Amino acid sequence: MLPLLCFCHRYDLLSLYFLLQSCPATQPSMLNVHLVPHTHDDVGWLKTVDQYYYGDRNDIQHAGVQYILDSVLEQLLADPTRRFIYVETAFFFRWWRQQDSATRKAVTMLVNEGRLEFVNGGWCMSDEATTHYSAVIDQMTLGLRFLNDTFGACGRPRVAWHIDPFGHAREHASMFAQMGYDGFFFGRLDYQDKARRIRDKDMEMVWRASESLTPPTADLFTGVLPNGYNPPAGFCWDQSCNDPPIRDDPNLEDYNVDNVVKRFIEIANDQAKMYRTNHIIMTMGSDFQYENANLWYKNMDKLIRYVNAKQSQGSKVNVLYSTPSCYLQGLHQANLTWSVKMDDFFPYADGPHDFWTGYFTSRPALKRYERLSNSLLQVCNQLEVLGGPNSRKGPYGEGDSDTLQEAMSVAQHHDAVSGTEKQHVANDYAKRLARGWAHCEVLGSRPSTTPAGRLKELDLSFQRLNISVCPATENSYKVKHTLYNPLSRMVSWPVRLPVNGSDYMVLQPHGQVLDSQVIPVSKATRKIRGDRGYAVNELVFRVQAPPVGFRTYVVSQMSRQHPPVAPQPGTPLSMENQFIRVTFDPDTGLMNSLTNLETKQKIQLMQNFYWYNASDGNSADSNQPSGAYIFRPNSSTPIIVSQTAKTYTLKVNSVVQEVQQEFSPWVSQVVRLYWGSRELELEWTVGPIPVEDSLGKEVITRLDTNINSSGYFYTDSNGREMLERRKDFRPTWDLKQSEPVAGNYYPINSRIYIKDKVNQLTAVTDRSQGASSLQDGSLEIMLHRRLLYDDVRGVGEPLSEPGDDNKGLVVRGRLLLALTPPKDAADIHRPLAEALVLEPLSQVQIYPPSVVPLRKGLQASLPPAVHLLTLSQWDQESVLLRLEHQFQVTESPTNSQPVTVNLKKLFSTLEVVGVSEMNLSANQWKDEMNRFDWKTSGGIVTFSTGNTNEKGIFGMCQSCLHKCEVF
Amino acid sequence: MLPLLCFCHRYDLLSLYFLLQSCPATQPSMLNVHLVPHTHDDVGWLKTVDQYYYGDRNDIQHAGVQYILDSVLEQLLADPTRRFIYVETAFFFRWWRQQDSATRKAVTMLVNEGRLEFVNGGWCMSDEATTHYSAVIDQMTLGLRFLNDTFGACGRPRVAWHIDPFGHAREHASMFAQMGYDGFFFGRLDYQDKARRIRDKDMEMVWRASESLTPPTADLFTGVLPNGYNPPAGFCWDQSCNDPPIRDDPNLEDYNVDNVVKRFIEIANDQAKMYRTNHIIMTMGSDFQYENANLWYKNMDKLIRYVNAKQSQGSKVNVLYSTPSCYLQGLHQANLTWSVKMDDFFPYADGPHDFWTGYFTSRPALKRYERLSNSLLQVCNQLEVLGGPNSRKGPYGEGDSDTLQEAMSVAQHHDAVSGTEKQHVANDYAKRLARGWAHCEVLGSRPSTTPAGRLKELDLSFQRLNISVCPATENSYKVKHTLYNPLSRMVSWPVRLPVNGSDYMVLQPHGQVLDSQVIPVSKATRKIRGDRGYAVNELVFRVQAPPVGFRTYVVSQMSRQHPPVAPQPGTPLSMENQFIRVTFDPDTGLMNSLTNLETKQKIQLMQNFYWYNASDGNSADSNQPSGAYIFRPNSSTPIIVSQTAKTYTLKVNSVVQEVQQEFSPWVSQVVRLYWGSRELELEWTVGPIPVEDSLGKEVITRLDTNINSSGYFYTDSNGREMLERRKDFRPTWDLKQSEPVAGNYYPINSRIYIKDKVNQLTAVTDRSQGASSLQDGSLEIMLHRRLLYDDVRGVGEPLSEPGDDNKGLVVRGRLLLALTPPKDAADIHRPLAEALVLEPLSQVQIYPPSVVPLRKGLQASLPPAVHLLTLSQWDQESVLLRLEHQFQVTESPTNSQPVTVNLKKLFSTLEVVGVSEMNLSANQWKDEMNRFDWKTSGGIVTFSTGNTNEKGIFGMCQSCLHKCEVF
């Protein structure tokens, strides 16, 4: 049976007739040109999402989505042959909310008849380089759920549509496949890749998007669009374009029908040479187009009429209004065998010196805030489930996770977390997240979730703990500290509370005193925080919290106060705990080796900070400057910040040891080792990057080792599977490298590693960044960027974040280093990254009248391979649960194996009365998933031996209480 | 009875109910704010009229009228409270032609219900400074007739609407009154005038627009719009504007309803302070707005809803959708007594150094071509009437006057003949006129109109006679020459045929030889015409043609050829005919006196050429440069082209005498006196104006006399009544003169004069120009302009016409000078201007096999006071006739008297079977005219004694065969 474009089980037979007709007829003996009217509506970019919705600030960019939807609706209703697709649910939702019932009814009719088709359908069109899969799944779920709730099955998108993101991640393709999409179209890929594909008629393919899942589970039919997402040259009839309209009144000047028809047929025939079937697609639209849809449709009506009229004179070109899924149906019916794509589409370059690898790092503080917000959102989701229906009412008012969910979904947009928006828009994203936090705080304050009592002050203190700011602890002699752990296993977590005393007692739930340490707040931190806080010390202790639960401690200042031991000038020869030894060169203050004391392996390790001088566009070979998108150093040799570091050492007790390194007034670092940790923490602080010398700077840290990495390195895809990278090489075409640094940069979302047969050095990061390995044994990560020129990709601002004081933004972050044998590496870095991505929530209350010491939501920890990806209230009666096997197919002898989880016995406080399996985005029953099948050739399936890839292996499992799916 | 907005005698009672309701209800106890949604669609400016219609060349300016009408229609249908007005029938006609019957029906419904209201309704919104009343009446008639034919009485505009023209002519107001308009609104007036009117609450008035017509015949209620024609600041919601939309979703950022309402109420109350009633008008639109009408209406809907919602809290502001006629109805119902305006609104200045007096002269060649085309159009109209139904088929194919009528109607637009369009648009206007000429030529070639026979070649030779080009005569030994006279009296006209022989015989119809003269083509003329012709001589003879008829001559080259007498170097002391003597200063070559030999009056007369150095915008007091609109010399003293002229004299026989003056390579003149003429002809040739010195030049000719003019001078209004002007003075406010030259310039369309008690020197011109009298006894006329800077009023080009060879345009024209006693002046200049405006048509055919010597359309000449303004085929059975009394009330003791014409005996070949009287624009029966009556005060009615101003006096009379009106 041929799949229907739109299958609608709520519909009667008469309507079903229309549904069968919803794809317009094509001509088997002709070239069918599918005109796809569309608008690309950025969920924030040059304007904020709400400014775009309303059409405010049109002085910045003319764009008003409310009018687009108004206008398209009218035009669709005027002619049943017309089609339109809509993509971004963040906007559609805003619009729908304001429509009256007659309008809603009309829209529903259009959707049911396939005249208005939702494509992609997430809240936004997410960025693929800088997003974490967890947040992407959430934003897609939010958007698709709205469509499902509003329109039922007819509103379910069949095609994924990432026409604008700047490179494409394999994990995104894997997710789309698991969400049930039949195909995927995009617009941007490396210009050399595209040229090769055009040459070889290889513009459409099957993307095998996971090493771990058995095909075709993660197979996704993928097509490269011919003109990015624009119409062919000369055929843009939007109000924003200047192409000539079709002038078909012979009484007026400039009659041009013959010329238009001739040009169009030429273009269609030329395009057909790049593709394999007698169907081609033309994207008739672009950014925020169709605000006045009449211009488009009136001219396209004429185009279709006049071009098809030529058929009576023997023309073999047939033009029709269509949609991506109707085009896909045409391709599917062609029943060809398609090539297989195994790698990804990073990095993206649109010219020899135009690598879009700068945005992997752009706006590092926003990237961190987004990541932290994801963590909080998961906590809030869990608190709503665990707290039950009343969880939204707390002593601080009404709260919810929805606000943060929506803010996070907006932030996944490809000009949001990507850092490629204007400054005021970045501020808006942050403001939305902050409002989301405020709503979550109410959940966190709820008596049934956290200890009851009249609360005078509450801090979700991890908001500013990185700069040692926490009003509750700064002013109090006695506080209650609660650590909520959203992971499905016990976590051990270092807590650092800003305090003004120097002696504290930390009491565990059952009265035992916990080891703690008071450390003076560092000079660097005091400088950054300014007047936002005034704690002189930090109280450090390491606490354990149960799976999906919390543990509470009481922290009391002692009456007798010993001054804390301050860090002493000078470099130690070494620093170590039970597991790690790091050594330093006393002359330079830099690290010089790292040893794993358990495995007794040791590498040379030299780490320092450098900056690339950003191109200002004045060079002979290209006038491309570095900017928000583009990374283009004007030399491949970075400039060292300082050969030596001024160091201070704090090495006094059993909780934490630190070597504080000052490289310059704007670069410092703390090398930190917690007692009991298997990772070395490097807390870097960079900024304000000085630009008084008129040189833009792109700051990296580089780790040089003696690992024999042979040009290879490994980076994660959206925080999930690892992909092999090789310097100056692309798996699918013969690369001509023209940017030796920028052309080797890849996005990392959670980790990067290099290895040889003996040693693997893995760096786990706290946010998305750009990274590479340009020399054997070397790893470099870009930390921060400050630029003086716009890179001419539309944002129209140089990336120069002002910071609070307009002197330039200071950014602080962490790298966690693990040295292991390659075979054991995943067993370390998977849980390490899991805990860094999904941080425990620290919460502080002062004068606590009572203490609920401990609660746990799970009956027991889940196996190490299983990650509790989602636990969130779906509706009053059901909960959405996603369980994930988080080990890639070959990376761990033990943990890559299949596992089984008993859902019945999972929760300690909830009773599971039923489970139904759904697709990954929770908008379709698993047993109703019926994706197109595609014949493939040419791809080599390189699954390692010993892995069955059956149910439960590195898939994601998502369940509601009524429904469940494991794959 | 209250006048209805829209009275529709085709309509049934049910619909009549709607008609009564067509003006929305207002609130008697509140301030009623009439929002008037409108678009201002220039019939050509930066783009051609067809480019504007289609939305082509949006790179120049975003504007597409087809989409405006599409969009407004949809929005009006969506909500019955919405209103829109449409103005320019040139566009509406193009659009209507392309609509299907359902759309036409919907539009008709909107018109009948007053939801779509036509305002002004001419083919275009004509310029007021540079148009001739004859062409204005024609273009208004063309547009209004289309509306009448299409929509009946409901389509008849009640309000004249000249929101953009750059100053306002009294004759326009007079015409509007006689066309039946109830009121008139405009946007532009002198900034000092406006300030005074705001101060005195005198923004609305009754304009008494004729000295000659008995009030209220030419009274027109006139209102100055508050913001030009734009919306109040901050309330422009067009796609072309950037004002913030109303953001009324409290869930989104930037909710602004309270702020918008507050600002609007403030603005409304402020505006109400300038006006006298509890009604104010706001023009919600601007240039080419409403292409996406949804933006406007969606936000205005909200504005009305939220502002009026405040009434429940005591607000006294009531906002409503309205139209100018509904607003006018509100004013009329207020029943106030209004001030009376007697003068006009020229010149217009929008700042102390920003006088819009340059366009009076801009593009002098286009202005001349337009004037000549008007003449041809009248001829063609007459030929269609006289030739009957077959007149459109001639030996050269199908012909018509419609094409030229439409081109002429387009050319009346205020950025067409005004010269304020871009160069390519000026070219388009000329091209349209040329196509109109070609269609007219067919009419002129018709055997029943002109002599029958197989014609080999035909020249409507007056197209290029001014540069001595006529292929038919250049190559022929024998030609037939026909002169068609469109005037209602015998005309005597000098004919100049370019020839290559030197001896010719001109035979009159009955075989008499006509006196003729061969003159070498001058050096200046040869230079101008380049390779467009190669005649070496001109054959000059003076012929007489009967009223509304023609006379034919046969011109044969003699076998014996005497070389023509060439002009001889040197200046004569004098040159004279029966009526005039002009004397010269032999040292300078300039004229020094003029004598009327009949009256024996003599004046000193020195004439020369000068140029003002156009401001480049670099001056301390203002950065305004001269441009297409603005005249701003950087010094009040013009620079003389040459103190002396090199002269050649041709003074040999009885047809014509000439003194040829060369002032410079780019300025020359022929002082010419025909035997039998009462006027002295000055044929000036200016160009290419040199700008290699980087100085823009505005070239004038100045006539300095000893007439004691005392600061006064007199200029025509649209070629009809004369207005008194006074240097540095305005009749209605206390002028602060800031531009002593430009601020004293006025438009002249046909003539200017100065006088004292004894002498009146009148200059009759061949096109519209700017002119002034800056010293007593002095007259200056600006002839040509070439500028290097744009004047920042939107046209975006410096006015520097390229000419055929891109070296700069050469322009040639004529001034006719008459020296008379003041009391006799009109008796000379009225017929002189009449014959210059409505030129006879010269036509040449070669090898004529037969000759019809003479035909005349009128039984006899009409009295001197009566001008045959229009004689044109209306439909198959009827003819539109306009008879005009062409003498102003006091200007001629004899000719200003009433006259009577017997229509029955008027025509020699047509039988008048019935007459019906109509309004001036022929879209209403005279007896159905029912204009608003207005109470007036303050105007002094200064009609001279002895003039009854009754029927037939200085009005215009227009008749069809079925219908007639005399007023």
PDB file of C-alpha atoms in Angstrom, chain A residues 474-545:
ATOM      1  CA  GLU A 474      26.711  34.811  52.651  1.00  0.00           C
ATOM      2  CA  ASN A 475      24.535  36.185  55.442  1.00  0.00           C
ATOM      3  CA  SER A 476      23.679  33.157  57.540  1.00  0.00           C
ATOM      4  CA  TYR A 477      25.168  31.315  60.399  1.00  0.00           C
ATOM      5  CA  LYS A 478      23.076  28.280  59.784  1.00  0.00           C
ATOM      6  CA  VAL A 479      21.521  27.004  56.572  1.00  0.00           C
ATOM      7  CA  LYS A 480      19.927  23.880  55.285  1.00  0.00           C
ATOM      8  CA  HIS A 481      21.477  22.606  52.093  1.00  0.00           C
ATOM      9  CA  THR A 482      19.634  20.161  49.873  1.00  0.00           C
ATOM     10  CA  LEU A 483      21.048  18.422  46.866  1.00  0.00           C
ATOM     11  CA  TYR A 484      18.504  17.024  44.432  1.00  0.00           C
ATOM     12  CA  ASN A 485      19.919  14.343  42.115  1.00  0.00           C
ATOM     13  CA  PRO A 486      18.046  13.844  38.838  1.00  0.00           C
ATOM     14  CA  LEU A 487      20.147  10.872  37.750  1.00  0.00           C
ATOM     15  CA  SER A 488      19.016   7.302  38.024  1.00  0.00           C
ATOM     16  CA  ARG A 489      22.001   6.391  40.173  1.00  0.00           C
ATOM     17  CA  MET A 490      23.664   7.732  43.267  1.00  0.00           C
ATOM     18  CA  VAL A 491      25.819  10.778  42.678  1.00  0.00           C
ATOM     19  CA  SER A 492      28.731  12.158  44.617  1.00  0.00           C
ATOM     20  CA  TRP A 493      28.996  15.863  44.070  1.00  0.00           C
ATOM     21  CA  PRO A 494      31.264  18.609  45.322  1.00  0.00           C
ATOM     22  CA  VAL A 495      29.345  21.494  46.827  1.00  0.00           C
ATOM     23  CA  ARG A 496      30.902  24.948  47.128  1.00  0.00           C
ATOM     24  CA  LEU A 497      28.980  27.427  49.255  1.00  0.00           C
ATOM     25  CA  PRO A 498      30.055  31.067  49.419  1.00  0.00           C
ATOM     26  CA  VAL A 499      30.366  32.030  53.058  1.00  0.00           C
ATOM     27  CA  ASN A 500      31.786  34.764  55.218  1.00  0.00           C
ATOM     28  CA  GLY A 501      32.877  32.606  58.129  1.00  0.00           C
ATOM     29  CA  SER A 502      35.988  30.519  58.150  1.00  0.00           C
ATOM     30  CA  ASP A 503      34.910  27.514  60.241  1.00  0.00           C
ATOM     31  CA  TYR A 504      31.777  25.482  59.529  1.00  0.00           C
ATOM     32  CA  MET A 505      30.232  22.223  60.519  1.00  0.00           C
ATOM     33  CA  VAL A 506      28.299  20.212  57.917  1.00  0.00           C
ATOM     34  CA  LEU A 507      25.958  17.714  59.508  1.00  0.00           C
ATOM     35  CA  GLN A 508      24.675  14.756  57.575  1.00  0.00           C
ATOM     36  CA  PRO A 509      21.052  13.633  57.874  1.00  0.00           C
ATOM     37  CA  HIS A 510      21.837  11.247  60.641  1.00  0.00           C
ATOM     38  CA  GLY A 511      24.085  13.588  62.538  1.00  0.00           C
ATOM     39  CA  GLN A 512      27.473  12.608  61.227  1.00  0.00           C
ATOM     40  CA  VAL A 513      29.838  15.458  60.554  1.00  0.00           C
ATOM     41  CA  LEU A 514      30.859  15.665  56.902  1.00  0.00           C
ATOM     42  CA  ASP A 515      34.368  16.587  55.973  1.00  0.00           C
ATOM     43  CA  SER A 516      34.447  20.170  54.729  1.00  0.00           C
ATOM     44  CA  GLN A 517      36.970  22.809  53.877  1.00  0.00           C
ATOM     45  CA  VAL A 518      36.992  26.590  53.777  1.00  0.00           C
ATOM     46  CA  ILE A 519      38.931  28.247  50.987  1.00  0.00           C
ATOM     47  CA  PRO A 520      39.339  31.954  50.395  1.00  0.00           C
ATOM     48  CA  VAL A 521      37.497  33.219  47.375  1.00  0.00           C
ATOM     49  CA  SER A 522      40.128  33.770  44.724  1.00  0.00           C
ATOM     50  CA  LYS A 523      41.144  37.166  43.443  1.00  0.00           C
ATOM     51  CA  ALA A 524      39.988  36.235  39.945  1.00  0.00           C
ATOM     52  CA  THR A 525      36.533  35.324  41.225  1.00  0.00           C
ATOM     53  CA  ARG A 526      36.179  38.488  43.262  1.00  0.00           C
ATOM     54  CA  LYS A 527      37.042  40.512  40.191  1.00  0.00           C
ATOM     55  CA  ILE A 528      34.430  38.784  38.071  1.00  0.00           C
ATOM     56  CA  ARG A 529      31.565  38.888  40.509  1.00  0.00           C
ATOM     57  CA  GLY A 530      32.040  42.570  41.314  1.00  0.00           C
ATOM     58  CA  ASP A 531      29.366  43.752  43.709  1.00  0.00           C
ATOM     59  CA  ARG A 532      27.027  40.865  43.098  1.00  0.00           C
ATOM     60  CA  GLY A 533      28.291  39.115  46.213  1.00  0.00           C
ATOM     61  CA  TYR A 534      30.717  39.555  49.053  1.00  0.00           C
ATOM     62  CA  ALA A 535      31.506  36.133  50.433  1.00  0.00           C
ATOM     63  CA  VAL A 536      35.155  35.996  51.406  1.00  0.00           C
ATOM     64  CA  ASN A 537      35.380  32.207  51.548  1.00  0.00           C
ATOM     65  CA  GLU A 538      33.949  29.098  50.044  1.00  0.00           C
ATOM     66  CA  LEU A 539      32.876  26.133  52.080  1.00  0.00           C
ATOM     67  CA  VAL A 540      33.593  22.985  50.127  1.00  0.00           C
ATOM     68  CA  PHE A 541      32.241  19.542  50.865  1.00  0.00           C
ATOM     69  CA  ARG A 542      31.327  16.547  48.827  1.00  0.00           C
ATOM     70  CA  VAL A 543      27.879  15.051  49.227  1.00  0.00           C
ATOM     71  CA  GLN A 544      26.046  12.045  47.976  1.00  0.00           C
ATOM     72  CA  ALA A 545      22.426  12.102  46.811  1.00  0.00           C
TER      73      ALA A 545
END
